[in-house]
Each structure stands twice: as structure tokens, then as C-alpha cells.
CSV table of C-alpha atoms and ligand atoms in Angstrom, one decimal:
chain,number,residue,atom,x,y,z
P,19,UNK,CA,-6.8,-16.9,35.5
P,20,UNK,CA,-5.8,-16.6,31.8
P,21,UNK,CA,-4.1,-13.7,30.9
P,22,UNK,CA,-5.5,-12.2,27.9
P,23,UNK,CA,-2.2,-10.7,25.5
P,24,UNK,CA,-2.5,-7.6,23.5
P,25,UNK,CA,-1.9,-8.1,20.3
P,26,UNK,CA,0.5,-5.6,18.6
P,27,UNK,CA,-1.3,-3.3,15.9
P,28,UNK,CA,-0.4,-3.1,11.9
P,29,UNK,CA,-2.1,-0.3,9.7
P,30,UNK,CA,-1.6,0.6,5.7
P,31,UNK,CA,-3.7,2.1,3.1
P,32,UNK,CA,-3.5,2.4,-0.6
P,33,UNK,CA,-5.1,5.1,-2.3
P,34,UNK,CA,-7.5,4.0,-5.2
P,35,UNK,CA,-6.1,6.3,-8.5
P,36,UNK,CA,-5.8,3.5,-10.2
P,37,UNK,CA,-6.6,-0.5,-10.4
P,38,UNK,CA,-4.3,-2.4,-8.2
P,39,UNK,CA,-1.2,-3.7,-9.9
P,40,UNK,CA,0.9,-6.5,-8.5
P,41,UNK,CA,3.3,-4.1,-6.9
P,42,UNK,CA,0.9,-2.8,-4.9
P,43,UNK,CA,-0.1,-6.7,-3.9
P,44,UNK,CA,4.1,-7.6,-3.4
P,45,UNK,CA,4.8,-4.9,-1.9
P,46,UNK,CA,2.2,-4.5,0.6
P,47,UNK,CA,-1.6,-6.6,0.5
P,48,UNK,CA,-0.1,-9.9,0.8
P,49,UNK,CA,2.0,-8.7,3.8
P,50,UNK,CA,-0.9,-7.4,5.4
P,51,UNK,CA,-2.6,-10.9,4.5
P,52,UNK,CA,-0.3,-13.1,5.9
P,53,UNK,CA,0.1,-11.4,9.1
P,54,UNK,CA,-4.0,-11.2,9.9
P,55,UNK,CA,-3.9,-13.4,13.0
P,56,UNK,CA,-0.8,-12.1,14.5
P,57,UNK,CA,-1.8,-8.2,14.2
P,58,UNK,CA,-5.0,-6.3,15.5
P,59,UNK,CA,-5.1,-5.0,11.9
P,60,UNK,CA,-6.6,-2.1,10.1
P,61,UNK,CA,-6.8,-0.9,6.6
P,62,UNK,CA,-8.4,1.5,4.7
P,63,UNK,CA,-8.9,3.0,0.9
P,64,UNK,CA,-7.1,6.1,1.2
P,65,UNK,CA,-9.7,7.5,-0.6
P,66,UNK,CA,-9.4,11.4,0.7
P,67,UNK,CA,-5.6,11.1,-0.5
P,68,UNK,CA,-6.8,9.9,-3.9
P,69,UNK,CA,-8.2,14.0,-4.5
P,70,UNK,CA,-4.4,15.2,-4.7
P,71,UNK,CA,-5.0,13.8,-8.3
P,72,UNK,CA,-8.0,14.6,-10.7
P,73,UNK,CA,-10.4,11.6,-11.2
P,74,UNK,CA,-13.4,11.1,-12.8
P,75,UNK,CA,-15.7,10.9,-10.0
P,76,UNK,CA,-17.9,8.1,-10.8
P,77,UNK,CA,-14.7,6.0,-11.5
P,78,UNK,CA,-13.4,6.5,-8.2
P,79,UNK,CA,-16.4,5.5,-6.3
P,80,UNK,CA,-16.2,2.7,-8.2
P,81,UNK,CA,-12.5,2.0,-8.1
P,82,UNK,CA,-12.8,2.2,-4.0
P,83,UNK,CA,-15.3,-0.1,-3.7
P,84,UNK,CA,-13.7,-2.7,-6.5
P,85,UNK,CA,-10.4,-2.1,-3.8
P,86,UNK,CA,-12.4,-3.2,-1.0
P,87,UNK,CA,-13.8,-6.3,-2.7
P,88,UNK,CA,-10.2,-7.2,-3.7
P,89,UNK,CA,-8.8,-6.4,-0.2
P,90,UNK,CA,-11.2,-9.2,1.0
P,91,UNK,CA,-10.5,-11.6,-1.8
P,92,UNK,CA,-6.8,-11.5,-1.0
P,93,UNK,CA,-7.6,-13.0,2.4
P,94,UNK,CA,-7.9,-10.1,4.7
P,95,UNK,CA,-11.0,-11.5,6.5
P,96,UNK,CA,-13.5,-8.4,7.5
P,97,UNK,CA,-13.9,-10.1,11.0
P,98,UNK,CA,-10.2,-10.3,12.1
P,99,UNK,CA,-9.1,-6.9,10.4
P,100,UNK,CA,-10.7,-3.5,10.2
P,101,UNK,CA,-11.5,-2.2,6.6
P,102,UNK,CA,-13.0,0.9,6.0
P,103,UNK,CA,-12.8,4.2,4.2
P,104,UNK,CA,-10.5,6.7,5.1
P,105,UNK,CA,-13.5,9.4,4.6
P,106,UNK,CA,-16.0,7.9,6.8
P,107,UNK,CA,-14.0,8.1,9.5
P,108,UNK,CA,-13.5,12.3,10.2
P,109,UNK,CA,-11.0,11.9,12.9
P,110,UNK,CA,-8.2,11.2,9.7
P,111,UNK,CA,-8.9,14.7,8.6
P,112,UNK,CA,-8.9,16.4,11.9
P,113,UNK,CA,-5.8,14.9,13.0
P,114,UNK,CA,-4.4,16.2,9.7
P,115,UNK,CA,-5.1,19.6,10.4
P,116,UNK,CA,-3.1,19.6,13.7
P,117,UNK,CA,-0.9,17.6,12.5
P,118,UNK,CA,-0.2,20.3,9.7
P,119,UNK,CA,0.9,22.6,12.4
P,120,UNK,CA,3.9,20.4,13.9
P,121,UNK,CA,5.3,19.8,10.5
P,122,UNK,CA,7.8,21.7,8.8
P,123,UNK,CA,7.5,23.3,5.2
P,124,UNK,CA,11.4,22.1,4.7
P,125,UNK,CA,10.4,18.7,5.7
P,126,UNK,CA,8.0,18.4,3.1
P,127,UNK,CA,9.9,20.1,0.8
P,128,UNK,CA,12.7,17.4,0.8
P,129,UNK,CA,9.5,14.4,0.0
P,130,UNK,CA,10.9,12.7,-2.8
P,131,UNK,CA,6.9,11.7,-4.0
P,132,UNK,CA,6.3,15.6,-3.8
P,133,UNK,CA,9.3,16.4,-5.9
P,134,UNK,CA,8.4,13.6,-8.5
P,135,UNK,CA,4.6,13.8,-8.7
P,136,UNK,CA,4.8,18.0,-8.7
P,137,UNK,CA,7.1,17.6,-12.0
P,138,UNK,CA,5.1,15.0,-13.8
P,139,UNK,CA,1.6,17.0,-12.8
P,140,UNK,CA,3.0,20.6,-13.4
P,141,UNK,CA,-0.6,22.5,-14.3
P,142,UNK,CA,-1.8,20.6,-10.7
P,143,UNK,CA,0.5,20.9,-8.5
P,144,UNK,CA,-2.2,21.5,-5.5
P,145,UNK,CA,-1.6,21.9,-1.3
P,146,UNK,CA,-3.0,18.7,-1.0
P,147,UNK,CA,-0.2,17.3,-2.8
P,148,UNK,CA,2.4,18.8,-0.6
P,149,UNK,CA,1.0,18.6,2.8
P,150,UNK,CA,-0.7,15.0,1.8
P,151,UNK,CA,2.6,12.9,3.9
P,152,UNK,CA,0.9,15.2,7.3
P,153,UNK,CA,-2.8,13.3,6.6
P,154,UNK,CA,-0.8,10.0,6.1
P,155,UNK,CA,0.9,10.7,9.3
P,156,UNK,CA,-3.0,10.9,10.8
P,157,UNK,CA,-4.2,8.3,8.8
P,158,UNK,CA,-1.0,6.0,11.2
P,159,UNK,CA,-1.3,7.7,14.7
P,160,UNK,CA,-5.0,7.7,15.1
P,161,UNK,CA,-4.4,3.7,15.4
P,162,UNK,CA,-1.5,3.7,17.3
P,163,UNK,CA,-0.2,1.1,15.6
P,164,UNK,CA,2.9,-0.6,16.0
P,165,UNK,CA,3.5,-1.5,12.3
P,166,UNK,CA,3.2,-0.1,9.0
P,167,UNK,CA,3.3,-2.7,6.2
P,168,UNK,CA,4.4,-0.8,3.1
P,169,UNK,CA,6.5,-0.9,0.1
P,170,UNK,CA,10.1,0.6,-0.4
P,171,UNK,CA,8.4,4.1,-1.8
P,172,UNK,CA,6.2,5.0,1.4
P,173,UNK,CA,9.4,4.8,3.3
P,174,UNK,CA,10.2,8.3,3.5
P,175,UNK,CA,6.8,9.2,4.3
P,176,UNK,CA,6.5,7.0,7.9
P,177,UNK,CA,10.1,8.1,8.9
P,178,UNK,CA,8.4,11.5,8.3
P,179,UNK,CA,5.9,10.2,10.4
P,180,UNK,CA,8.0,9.1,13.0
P,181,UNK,CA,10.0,12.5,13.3
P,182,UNK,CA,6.3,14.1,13.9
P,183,UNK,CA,5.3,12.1,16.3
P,184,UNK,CA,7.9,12.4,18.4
P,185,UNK,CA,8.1,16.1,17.9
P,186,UNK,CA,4.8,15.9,19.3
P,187,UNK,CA,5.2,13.8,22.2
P,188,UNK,CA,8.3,15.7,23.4
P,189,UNK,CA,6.2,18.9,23.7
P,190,UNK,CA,3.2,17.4,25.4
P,191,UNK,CA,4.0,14.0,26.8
P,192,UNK,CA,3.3,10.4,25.6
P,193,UNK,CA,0.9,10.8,23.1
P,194,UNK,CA,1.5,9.0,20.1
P,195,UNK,CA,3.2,5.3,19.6
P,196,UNK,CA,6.1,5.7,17.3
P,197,UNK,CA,5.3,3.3,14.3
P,198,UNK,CA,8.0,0.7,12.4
P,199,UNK,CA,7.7,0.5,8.4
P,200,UNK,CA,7.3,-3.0,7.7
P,201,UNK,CA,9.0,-3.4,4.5
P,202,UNK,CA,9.5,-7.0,2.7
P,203,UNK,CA,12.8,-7.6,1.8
P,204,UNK,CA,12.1,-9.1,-1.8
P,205,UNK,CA,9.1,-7.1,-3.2
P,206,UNK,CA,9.0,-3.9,-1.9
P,207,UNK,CA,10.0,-2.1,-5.6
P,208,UNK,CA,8.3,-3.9,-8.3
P,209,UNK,CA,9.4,-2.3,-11.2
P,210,UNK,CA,7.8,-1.6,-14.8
P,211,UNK,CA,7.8,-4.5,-17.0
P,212,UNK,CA,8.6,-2.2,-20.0
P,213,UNK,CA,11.0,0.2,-18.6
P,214,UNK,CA,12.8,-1.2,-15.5
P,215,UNK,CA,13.8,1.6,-14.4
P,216,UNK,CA,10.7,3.1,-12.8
P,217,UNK,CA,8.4,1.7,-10.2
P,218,UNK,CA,5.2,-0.1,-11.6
P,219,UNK,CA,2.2,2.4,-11.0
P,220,UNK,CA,-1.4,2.1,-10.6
P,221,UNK,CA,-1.6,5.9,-12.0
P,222,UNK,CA,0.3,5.1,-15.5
P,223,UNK,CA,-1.7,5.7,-18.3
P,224,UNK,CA,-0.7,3.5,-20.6
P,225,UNK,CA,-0.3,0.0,-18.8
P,226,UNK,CA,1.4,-2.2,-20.9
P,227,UNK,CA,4.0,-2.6,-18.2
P,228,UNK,CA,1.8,-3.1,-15.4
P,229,UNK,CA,0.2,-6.1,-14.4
P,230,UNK,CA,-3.2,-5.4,-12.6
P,231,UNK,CA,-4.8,-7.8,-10.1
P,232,UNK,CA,-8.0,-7.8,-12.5
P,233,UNK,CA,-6.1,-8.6,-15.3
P,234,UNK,CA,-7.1,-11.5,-17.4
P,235,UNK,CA,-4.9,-14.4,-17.4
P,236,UNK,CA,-3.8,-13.7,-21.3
P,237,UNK,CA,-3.4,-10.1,-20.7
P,238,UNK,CA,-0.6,-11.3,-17.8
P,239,UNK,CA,1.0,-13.6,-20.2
P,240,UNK,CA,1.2,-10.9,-23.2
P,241,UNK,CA,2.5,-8.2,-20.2
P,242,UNK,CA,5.4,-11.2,-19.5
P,243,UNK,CA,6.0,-12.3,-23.2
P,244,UNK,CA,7.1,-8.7,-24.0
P,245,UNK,CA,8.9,-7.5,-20.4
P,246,UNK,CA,11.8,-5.9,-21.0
P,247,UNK,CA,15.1,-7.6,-20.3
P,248,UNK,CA,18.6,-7.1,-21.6
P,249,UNK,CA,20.7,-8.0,-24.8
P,250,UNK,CA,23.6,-9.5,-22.8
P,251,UNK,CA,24.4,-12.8,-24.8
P,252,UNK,CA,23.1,-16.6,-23.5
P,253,UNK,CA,20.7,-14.6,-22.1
P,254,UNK,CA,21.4,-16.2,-18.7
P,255,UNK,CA,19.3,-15.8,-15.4
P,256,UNK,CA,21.3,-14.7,-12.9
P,257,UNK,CA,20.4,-11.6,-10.5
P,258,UNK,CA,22.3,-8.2,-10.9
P,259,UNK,CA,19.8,-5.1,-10.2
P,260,UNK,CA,22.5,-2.7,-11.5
P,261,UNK,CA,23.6,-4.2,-14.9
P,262,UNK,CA,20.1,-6.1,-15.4
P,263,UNK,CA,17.5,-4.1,-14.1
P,264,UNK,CA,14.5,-6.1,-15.7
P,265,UNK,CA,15.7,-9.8,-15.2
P,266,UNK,CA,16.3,-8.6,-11.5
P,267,UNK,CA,13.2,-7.3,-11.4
P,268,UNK,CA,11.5,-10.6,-13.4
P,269,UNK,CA,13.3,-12.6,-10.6
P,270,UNK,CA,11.7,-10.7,-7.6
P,271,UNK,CA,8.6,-11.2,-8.9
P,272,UNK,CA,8.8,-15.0,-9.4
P,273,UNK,CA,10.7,-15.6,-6.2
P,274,UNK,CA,8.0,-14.0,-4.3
P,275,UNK,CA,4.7,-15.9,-6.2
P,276,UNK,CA,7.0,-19.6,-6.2
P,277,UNK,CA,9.1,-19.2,-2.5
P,278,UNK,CA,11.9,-19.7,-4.7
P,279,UNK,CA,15.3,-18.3,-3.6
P,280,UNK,CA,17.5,-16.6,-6.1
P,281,UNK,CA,19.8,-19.4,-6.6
P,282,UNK,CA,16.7,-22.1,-7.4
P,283,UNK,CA,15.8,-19.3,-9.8
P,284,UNK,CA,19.5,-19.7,-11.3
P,285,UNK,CA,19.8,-22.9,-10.7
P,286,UNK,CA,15.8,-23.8,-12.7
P,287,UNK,CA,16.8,-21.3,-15.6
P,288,UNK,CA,20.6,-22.4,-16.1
P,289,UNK,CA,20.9,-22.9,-20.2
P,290,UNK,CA,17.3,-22.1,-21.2
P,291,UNK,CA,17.2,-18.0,-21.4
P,292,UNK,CA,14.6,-15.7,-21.2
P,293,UNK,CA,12.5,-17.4,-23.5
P,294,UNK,CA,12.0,-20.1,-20.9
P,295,UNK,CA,12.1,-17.5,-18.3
P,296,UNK,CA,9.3,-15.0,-19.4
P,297,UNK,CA,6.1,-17.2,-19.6
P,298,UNK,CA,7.2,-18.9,-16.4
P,299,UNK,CA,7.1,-15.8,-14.4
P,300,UNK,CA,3.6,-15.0,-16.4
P,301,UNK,CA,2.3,-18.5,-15.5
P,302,UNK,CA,3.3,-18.2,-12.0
P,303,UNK,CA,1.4,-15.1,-11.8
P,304,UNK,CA,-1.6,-16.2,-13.3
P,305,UNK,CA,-1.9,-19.0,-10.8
P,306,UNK,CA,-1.3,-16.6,-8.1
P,307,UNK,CA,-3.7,-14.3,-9.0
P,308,UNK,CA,-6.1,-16.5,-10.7
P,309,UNK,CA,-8.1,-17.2,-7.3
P,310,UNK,CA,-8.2,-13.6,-5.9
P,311,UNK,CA,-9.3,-12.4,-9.6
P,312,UNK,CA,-12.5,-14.8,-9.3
P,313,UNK,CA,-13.5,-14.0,-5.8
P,314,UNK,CA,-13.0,-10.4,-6.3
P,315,UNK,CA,-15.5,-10.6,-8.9
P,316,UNK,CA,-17.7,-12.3,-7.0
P,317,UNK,CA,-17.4,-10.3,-4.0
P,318,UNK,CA,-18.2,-6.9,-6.1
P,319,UNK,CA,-21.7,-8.7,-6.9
P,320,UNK,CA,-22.8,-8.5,-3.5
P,321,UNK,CA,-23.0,-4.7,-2.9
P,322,UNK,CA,-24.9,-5.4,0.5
P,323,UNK,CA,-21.9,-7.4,2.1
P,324,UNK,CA,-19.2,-4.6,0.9
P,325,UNK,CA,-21.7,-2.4,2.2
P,326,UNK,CA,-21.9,-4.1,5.5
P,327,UNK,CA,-18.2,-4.6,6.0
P,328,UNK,CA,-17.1,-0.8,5.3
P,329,UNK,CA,-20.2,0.6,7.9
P,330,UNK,CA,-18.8,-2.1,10.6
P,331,UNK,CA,-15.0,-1.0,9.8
P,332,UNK,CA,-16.1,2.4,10.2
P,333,UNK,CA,-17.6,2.0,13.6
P,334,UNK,CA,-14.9,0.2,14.7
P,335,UNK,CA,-12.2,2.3,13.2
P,336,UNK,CA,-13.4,5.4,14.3
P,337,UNK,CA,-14.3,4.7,18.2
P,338,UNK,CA,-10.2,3.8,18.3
P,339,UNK,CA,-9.3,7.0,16.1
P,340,UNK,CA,-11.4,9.2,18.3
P,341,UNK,CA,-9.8,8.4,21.3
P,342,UNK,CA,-6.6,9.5,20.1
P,343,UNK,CA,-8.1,12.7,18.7
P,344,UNK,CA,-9.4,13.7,21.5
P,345,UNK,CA,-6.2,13.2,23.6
P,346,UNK,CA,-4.7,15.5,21.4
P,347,UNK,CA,-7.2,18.0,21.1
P,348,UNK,CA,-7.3,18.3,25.2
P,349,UNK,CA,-3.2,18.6,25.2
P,350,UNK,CA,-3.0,21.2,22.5
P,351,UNK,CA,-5.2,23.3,24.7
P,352,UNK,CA,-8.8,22.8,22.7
P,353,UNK,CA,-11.9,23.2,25.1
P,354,UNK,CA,-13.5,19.9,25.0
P,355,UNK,CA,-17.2,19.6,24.4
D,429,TYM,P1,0.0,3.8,-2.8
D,429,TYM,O1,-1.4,3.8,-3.0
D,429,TYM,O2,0.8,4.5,-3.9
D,429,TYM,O3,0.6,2.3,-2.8
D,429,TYM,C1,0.0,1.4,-1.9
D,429,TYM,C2,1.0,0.4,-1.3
D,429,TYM,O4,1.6,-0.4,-2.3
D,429,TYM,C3,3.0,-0.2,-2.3
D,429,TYM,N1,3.5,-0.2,-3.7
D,429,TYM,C4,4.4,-1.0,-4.2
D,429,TYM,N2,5.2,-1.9,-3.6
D,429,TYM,C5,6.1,-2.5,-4.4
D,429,TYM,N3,6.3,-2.2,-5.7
D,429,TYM,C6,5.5,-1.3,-6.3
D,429,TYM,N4,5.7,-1.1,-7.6
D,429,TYM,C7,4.5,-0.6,-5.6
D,429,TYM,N5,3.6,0.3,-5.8
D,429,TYM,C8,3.0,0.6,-4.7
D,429,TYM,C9,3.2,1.2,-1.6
D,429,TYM,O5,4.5,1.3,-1.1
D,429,TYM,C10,2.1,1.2,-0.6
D,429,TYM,O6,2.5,0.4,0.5
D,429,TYM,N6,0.5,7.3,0.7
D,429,TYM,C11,0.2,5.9,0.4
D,429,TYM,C12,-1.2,5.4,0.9
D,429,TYM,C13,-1.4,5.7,2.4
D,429,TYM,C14,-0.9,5.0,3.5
D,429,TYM,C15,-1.4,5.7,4.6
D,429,TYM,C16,0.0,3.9,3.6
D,429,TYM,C17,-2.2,6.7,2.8
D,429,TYM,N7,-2.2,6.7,4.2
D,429,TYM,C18,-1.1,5.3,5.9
D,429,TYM,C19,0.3,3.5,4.9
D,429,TYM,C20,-0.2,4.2,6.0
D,429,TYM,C21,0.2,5.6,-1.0
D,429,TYM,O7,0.1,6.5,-1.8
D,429,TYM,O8,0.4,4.3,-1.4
């Protein structure tokens, strides 16, 4: 008889405050894309996380939805891999609140996204800020998963994970897998294309340094034209994240959309400086996102087949994630219904 093998599980979110920039698609959507027939995969809008911010609320409906439709057209098929809203799927919330009680204030204390987000939102600096790495530590167990695809940022926030499961299992017996990050080694920290030094951000306001999925192919090229580099002289290509930050970071990006390692990237650019090197990158880019651009926009046309794909993730997502709730509702001591 033919033994049927599990297949291990992989899990991520992204939280739609913002359109999706090509960090967020390095870092973490085309990992999850590429690994689709490997994994039993799911992954969801973080959409409850989104509230730790103010948004209009029409624009995050629609932002949600336009994240779904781009999920898709960057290959995750909605028949191998769950997609669904974190909100339609209670258990996320529920877990969070028990959750909340293994968790430590110090531990959350010491996030570094809670210490940088709390200084640049000082008039909203809410609970569901702070206690938001406990839902995302739900948001992971419910599934069990073995995996969680992210970029270099989340890091901190599954290792917090991590310690809670096993805080929890220790006190009540196998309960919880204990999940891997899954980070990409070239990537996982696309920076801002005007100011290297910070991490490029769906939540910026003012976006010139941030390249969004959506964008139009001469927006891309503009963003390129004007990134940031360095006034060393030759203006030579070669990588060094300390002492060039923004050719570094111009690099990642290019060896990620081309395959090309470091060295070809050296070797291609050897005597023709960043005016070579800047629309290159910005050309690669188009034609990397060029397809996913026109099938998102097709996809967010059909409101009936986004419509059918998040009520079907939803089922499924939520007969797995009630299964783990409810083990941990009977071991904490809860009457069950
Ligand atoms: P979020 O929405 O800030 O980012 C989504 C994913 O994109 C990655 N990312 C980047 N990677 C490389 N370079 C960048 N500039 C860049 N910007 C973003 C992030 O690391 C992340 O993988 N808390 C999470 C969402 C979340 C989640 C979860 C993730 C909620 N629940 C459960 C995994 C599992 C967040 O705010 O990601």
C-alpha cells in the first residue's frame, strides 16, 4: 500500500497598513511562493494586527482585499495553500488572549518593533501595540506549523514565539509544535532606496524610497534613477553593507530578481558605475514585477473569485485552528461545551 507522507507545514502573514513594497515580496511572498508544493501552506492578511495603527477604514478593506488579489498573482495558488483573513477565523483572537497570560511584560518590553513603532507613534502608543507579538504568537501555533517564512525584522517576534510555546508545553505537556523562522539569506532587509539605512516600509508616508508591487513600470525606474548610493570615486560595484549601505542594498535587490551572485554583479558592472548600475536594477524589477502587477489587476476585477477563495480559506483555516484551541482550552482547565 502507498504510504501517504505528511507534508511539513509553513505559515506567515503580512498586515495590510500599507501597499506591498518589494521588501515585503523579497523578504517573504516569493519564499512562500516557491515553496507551495513542498509545504501544506497557509497565509493570511493580518488584518486584526493592522488596528495597532490608525487607518482609514474604507482603505483598509480595500487594501486587504487588493493583498489578497496580489497574494494570488504572485503564484500562491488558492487550491494548494490556505489564504484567508486573520479576522474570520476567531480562534487567532482567542488564542491571543491565553496566550497573553503565559507571556511576560519584560519580554515584551525588550521587542525591538515595540520600542521603535511606540517612539515614532508617541500620541498612540495603544495595548494592542505592545501585546500585538502574543496574537502573532496565535496567529503561528493555531497551525502548528513547522515553518515561518519571514524577513530579518519578524525575527525577534517567532523566537518570542518559540520561548512561549515551550513555556507552555512544559507546564501542560505537548501542546504546541515549536516553529523555525525561515529567513532568505539575500533579501530578508530590503532597505530604503533614499536612505539606506532604514528598512523599506509599507507604512512610510512619503514613498519615494519604496518601490510598491502596484507600481507603474516608470514609477520603478524614477524610484531606481534617484536611489541613494555613495560619493566614493569610479563609482565601482562591489558589495560592502558597512561602508556602502545603498549599493549593498541595490545589489541584494538585483541578485535576488536576476539569480545573479555578488561576484556576476561585480564582474557585469566592472568600469561602468552606477549610472549603468541604477536603471539595470529598475529594469530588472520591472520585468519581475511586470506580470504579477497585471494579474493582480485583473484578479481584483473579479470580486466573486476573491470572495470565494477567502470563505474556502476560512473554512479550512479555522477547522485546523480550532483544534488547537480547544486542546488548549481543555489543559488550561476551561469547561468545554
Ligand atoms: P509586516 O506586515 O511588517 O511584513 C510582512 C513580511 O514582509 C517582511 N518584510 C520585509 N522583508 C525584507 N525587507 C523589507 N524591507 C521588509 N519589510 C517587510 C516581514 O519580515 C514580514 O515577513 N507581524 C508581522 C505580520 C504577522 C505575521 C504573523 C508574520 C502577523 N502574524 C504570523 C508571520 C507569522 C508583520 O507586521 O509583518
Amino acid at each position: 500500500m502507498e504510504e501517504t507522507v505528511k507534508k511539513k507545514v509553513m505559515l506567515s502573514g503580512i498586515k495590510p497598513t500599507g501597499d506591498l513594497t518589494l521588501g515585503s515580496y523579497l523578504g517573504a511572498i516569493k519564499n512562500w511562493a516557491e515553496r507551495a508544493d513542498k509545504y501544506d501552506c497557509f497565509y493570511f492578511m493580518a488584518d486584526l494586527h493592522a488596528l495597532t495603527t490608525r487607518n482609514n477604514p474604507a482603505d483598509l478593506r480595500r487594501r486587504a482585499l487588493e493583498q489578497l488579489a496580489q497574494y494570488v498573482a504572485c503564484g500562491l495558488d488558492p487550491e494548494k495553500n490556505t489564504l484567508f483573513f486573520q479576522s474570520h477565523v476567531p480562534a487567532h483572537a482567542e488564542l491571543g488572549w491565553v496566550l497573553n497570560c503565559y507571556t511576560m511584560f519584560g519580554e515584551l518590553s525588550r521587542m525591538t518593533q515595540f520600542k521603535d513603532k511606540s517612539a515614532k507613534n508617541a500620541d498612540n502608543i495603544n495595548g494592542g501595540l505592545f501585546t500585538y507579538p502574543v496574537l502573532m504568537a496565535a496567529d503561528i501555533l493555531l497551525y502548528q506549523p513547522d515553518y515561518v517564512p519571514v524577513g530579518d525584522d519578524q525575527k525577534q517576534h517567532v523566537e518570542l514565539t518559540r520561548d512561549v510555546a515551550q513555556r507552555f508545553n512544559n507546564l501542560y505537556g505537548e501542546t504546541f509544535k515549536v516553529p523555525e523562522p525561515f529567513i532568505p539569506r539575500v533579501g530578508a532587509r530590503i532597505m530604503d532606496l533614499l536612505d539606506p539605512a532604514s528598512k523599506m516600509s509599507k507604512s512610510d508616508e512619503v514613498g519615494n524610497g519604496r518601490v510598491c508591487l502596484m507600481d507603474k513600470p516608470e514609477d520603478i525606474m524614477r524610484k531606481f534613477k534617484r536611489a541613494v548610493t555613495d560619493s566614493e570615486t569610479g563609482h565601482c560595484v562591489y558589495y560592502d553593507a558597512e561602508k556602502k549601505p545603498g549599493v549593498a542594498n541595490l545589489m541584494q535587490i538585483y541578485s535576488v530578481c536576476t539569480g545573479k551572485s555578488f561576484e556576476q554583479i561585480e564582474a557585469e558592472f566592472d568600469g561602468k558605475g552606477y549610472g549603468a548600475f541604477k536603471p539595470a536594477v529598475g529594469e530588472a524589477v520591472v520585468e519581475m514585477l511586470r506580470p504579477i502587477r497585471e494579474e493582480a489587476e485583473h484578479i481584483m476585477r473579479d470580486k466573486a473569485y476573491l470572495e470565494g477563495i477567502y470563505r474556502a480559506g476560512a473554512e479550512r483555516a479555522s477547522y485546523v485552528a480550532e483544534r488547537t484551541l480547544r486542546k488548549v482550552y481543555k489543559k488550561v482547565g476551561l469547561v468545554q461545551k
